[in-house]
Amino acid sequence: MEGADVRWSANDALGIFSGTKFVNAKFTTKDDNAASATFTGDATDAEGTEAAKAFAYYPYAAGATLEGTTVSGLEIPAVQTFAEGTFATTLNPMAAVGEDHTSLAFRSVGAVL
């Protein structure tokens, strides 16, 4: 976090759903303190097909599922660590929808106070 701007941190992980090619595919970044970041990961089925839309969420959850346009199986931890001038990693749930998985703009969907 820089001022009121949320930043990506190294090792942040997100999940992507798109058709049969990306079914809760885990993507991670090496970028640190970045306003935008490059995430890398592998398709869950390299021979699969992508859908017309890609749905992505942060932070990654191994048990997440997609039904229609709803991602479920995500949790906010009951125990959280405070750090001055920031918040604990993984406590800013975000989501994105795009035409494909290569360029996604995330928006916060909630916050922990």
mmCIF file of C-alpha atoms in Angstrom:
data_model
loop_
_atom_site.group_PDB
_atom_site.id
_atom_site.type_symbol
_atom_site.label_atom_id
_atom_site.label_comp_id
_atom_site.label_asym_id
_atom_site.label_seq_id
_atom_site.Cartn_x
_atom_site.Cartn_y
_atom_site.Cartn_z
ATOM 1 C CA MET A 1 0.000 0.000 0.000
ATOM 2 C CA GLU A 2 1.316 3.442 -0.901
ATOM 3 C CA GLY A 3 -0.823 6.240 0.515
ATOM 4 C CA ALA A 4 -4.335 5.098 -0.346
ATOM 5 C CA ASP A 5 -3.160 3.094 -3.377
ATOM 6 C CA VAL A 6 -3.147 -0.675 -3.085
ATOM 7 C CA ARG A 7 -0.016 -2.326 -4.496
ATOM 8 C CA TRP A 8 0.700 -5.849 -5.634
ATOM 9 C CA SER A 9 3.351 -7.699 -3.624
ATOM 10 C CA ALA A 10 5.788 -10.394 -4.698
ATOM 11 C CA ASN A 11 4.178 -13.846 -4.410
ATOM 12 C CA ASP A 12 0.608 -12.510 -4.572
ATOM 13 C CA ALA A 13 -1.548 -15.224 -6.133
ATOM 14 C CA LEU A 14 -4.869 -15.018 -7.960
ATOM 15 C CA GLY A 15 -7.231 -17.513 -9.545
ATOM 16 C CA ILE A 16 -8.558 -17.480 -13.112
ATOM 17 C CA PHE A 17 -11.585 -19.219 -14.621
ATOM 18 C CA SER A 18 -12.125 -19.266 -18.397
ATOM 19 C CA GLY A 19 -13.793 -22.170 -20.168
ATOM 20 C CA THR A 20 -12.145 -25.570 -19.764
ATOM 21 C CA LYS A 21 -8.624 -24.202 -20.222
ATOM 22 C CA PHE A 22 -8.454 -22.256 -16.940
ATOM 23 C CA VAL A 23 -10.378 -23.819 -14.063
ATOM 24 C CA ASN A 24 -9.202 -22.044 -10.922
ATOM 25 C CA ALA A 25 -5.744 -21.711 -12.470
ATOM 26 C CA LYS A 26 -3.252 -20.232 -10.010
ATOM 27 C CA PHE A 27 -1.200 -17.280 -11.256
ATOM 28 C CA THR A 28 1.509 -15.545 -9.183
ATOM 29 C CA THR A 29 3.628 -12.419 -9.517
ATOM 30 C CA LYS A 30 7.247 -11.593 -8.750
ATOM 31 C CA ASP A 31 6.524 -7.851 -8.938
ATOM 32 C CA ASP A 32 6.749 -6.061 -5.598
ATOM 33 C CA ASN A 33 5.152 -2.781 -4.519
ATOM 34 C CA ALA A 34 3.638 -2.510 -8.002
ATOM 35 C CA ALA A 35 0.557 -0.563 -9.111
ATOM 36 C CA SER A 36 0.223 -3.084 -11.950
ATOM 37 C CA ALA A 37 1.843 -6.485 -12.138
ATOM 38 C CA THR A 38 2.525 -9.372 -14.475
ATOM 39 C CA PHE A 39 1.183 -12.703 -13.257
ATOM 40 C CA THR A 40 2.326 -16.043 -14.616
ATOM 41 C CA GLY A 41 0.775 -19.467 -14.363
ATOM 42 C CA ASP A 42 -0.295 -22.474 -16.355
ATOM 43 C CA ALA A 43 -3.575 -23.569 -17.854
ATOM 44 C CA THR A 44 -5.253 -26.361 -15.916
ATOM 45 C CA ASP A 45 -6.005 -28.025 -19.285
ATOM 46 C CA ALA A 46 -3.612 -26.961 -22.049
ATOM 47 C CA GLU A 47 -5.897 -28.590 -24.656
ATOM 48 C CA GLY A 48 -9.020 -26.898 -23.271
ATOM 49 C CA THR A 49 -10.807 -23.908 -24.716
ATOM 50 C CA GLU A 50 -11.238 -20.433 -23.271
ATOM 51 C CA ALA A 51 -14.684 -18.937 -22.744
ATOM 52 C CA ALA A 52 -15.848 -15.562 -24.061
ATOM 53 C CA LYS A 53 -15.064 -14.080 -20.635
ATOM 54 C CA ALA A 54 -12.355 -14.651 -18.042
ATOM 55 C CA PHE A 55 -13.228 -14.376 -14.357
ATOM 56 C CA ALA A 56 -10.422 -13.733 -11.898
ATOM 57 C CA TYR A 57 -10.238 -13.194 -8.162
ATOM 58 C CA TYR A 58 -7.697 -12.393 -5.449
ATOM 59 C CA PRO A 59 -6.488 -13.893 -3.167
ATOM 60 C CA TYR A 60 -6.172 -17.397 -4.578
ATOM 61 C CA ALA A 61 -8.127 -20.197 -2.871
ATOM 62 C CA ALA A 62 -7.499 -23.807 -3.883
ATOM 63 C CA GLY A 63 -11.151 -24.762 -3.317
ATOM 64 C CA ALA A 64 -12.731 -21.923 -5.315
ATOM 65 C CA THR A 65 -15.405 -22.791 -7.864
ATOM 66 C CA LEU A 66 -17.250 -20.898 -10.596
ATOM 67 C CA GLU A 67 -20.974 -21.300 -11.209
ATOM 68 C CA GLY A 68 -22.273 -18.992 -13.924
ATOM 69 C CA THR A 69 -20.632 -15.690 -12.997
ATOM 70 C CA THR A 70 -20.269 -16.395 -9.268
ATOM 71 C CA VAL A 71 -16.990 -17.482 -7.697
ATOM 72 C CA SER A 72 -17.473 -19.203 -4.348
ATOM 73 C CA GLY A 73 -15.300 -21.007 -1.826
ATOM 74 C CA LEU A 74 -13.403 -17.880 -0.767
ATOM 75 C CA GLU A 75 -12.841 -16.934 2.869
ATOM 76 C CA ILE A 76 -11.490 -13.991 4.838
ATOM 77 C CA PRO A 77 -9.329 -15.285 7.716
ATOM 78 C CA ALA A 78 -10.702 -14.786 11.238
ATOM 79 C CA VAL A 79 -7.205 -13.952 12.538
ATOM 80 C CA GLN A 80 -5.537 -10.982 10.857
ATOM 81 C CA THR A 81 -2.222 -9.238 11.394
ATOM 82 C CA PHE A 82 -2.042 -5.449 11.599
ATOM 83 C CA ALA A 83 0.870 -3.541 10.091
ATOM 84 C CA GLU A 84 1.114 0.252 10.300
ATOM 85 C CA GLY A 85 0.405 1.983 6.987
ATOM 86 C CA THR A 86 -0.850 -1.172 5.301
ATOM 87 C CA PHE A 87 -3.045 -4.199 5.796
ATOM 88 C CA ALA A 88 -2.249 -7.871 6.025
ATOM 89 C CA THR A 89 -1.678 -9.535 2.677
ATOM 90 C CA THR A 90 -4.673 -11.392 1.232
ATOM 91 C CA LEU A 91 -7.176 -9.187 3.111
ATOM 92 C CA ASN A 92 -8.277 -7.086 0.154
ATOM 93 C CA PRO A 93 -10.577 -9.355 -1.856
ATOM 94 C CA MET A 94 -10.710 -8.276 -5.499
ATOM 95 C CA ALA A 95 -12.346 -9.492 -8.693
ATOM 96 C CA ALA A 96 -12.007 -8.880 -12.422
ATOM 97 C CA VAL A 97 -13.863 -9.866 -15.586
ATOM 98 C CA GLY A 98 -12.228 -9.537 -18.997
ATOM 99 C CA GLU A 99 -12.431 -10.641 -22.601
ATOM 100 C CA ASP A 100 -9.539 -13.030 -21.926
ATOM 101 C CA HIS A 101 -7.085 -13.841 -19.141
ATOM 102 C CA THR A 102 -4.243 -11.631 -20.408
ATOM 103 C CA SER A 103 -5.371 -8.161 -19.308
ATOM 104 C CA LEU A 104 -7.543 -7.792 -16.232
ATOM 105 C CA ALA A 105 -8.413 -4.725 -14.145
ATOM 106 C CA PHE A 106 -9.204 -5.707 -10.561
ATOM 107 C CA ARG A 107 -11.661 -3.936 -8.285
ATOM 108 C CA SER A 108 -11.995 -4.338 -4.545
ATOM 109 C CA VAL A 109 -15.128 -6.229 -3.535
ATOM 110 C CA GLY A 110 -14.841 -5.657 0.198
ATOM 111 C CA ALA A 111 -12.521 -4.780 3.001
ATOM 112 C CA VAL A 112 -11.803 -5.887 6.533
ATOM 113 C CA LEU A 113 -11.935 -3.205 9.195
#
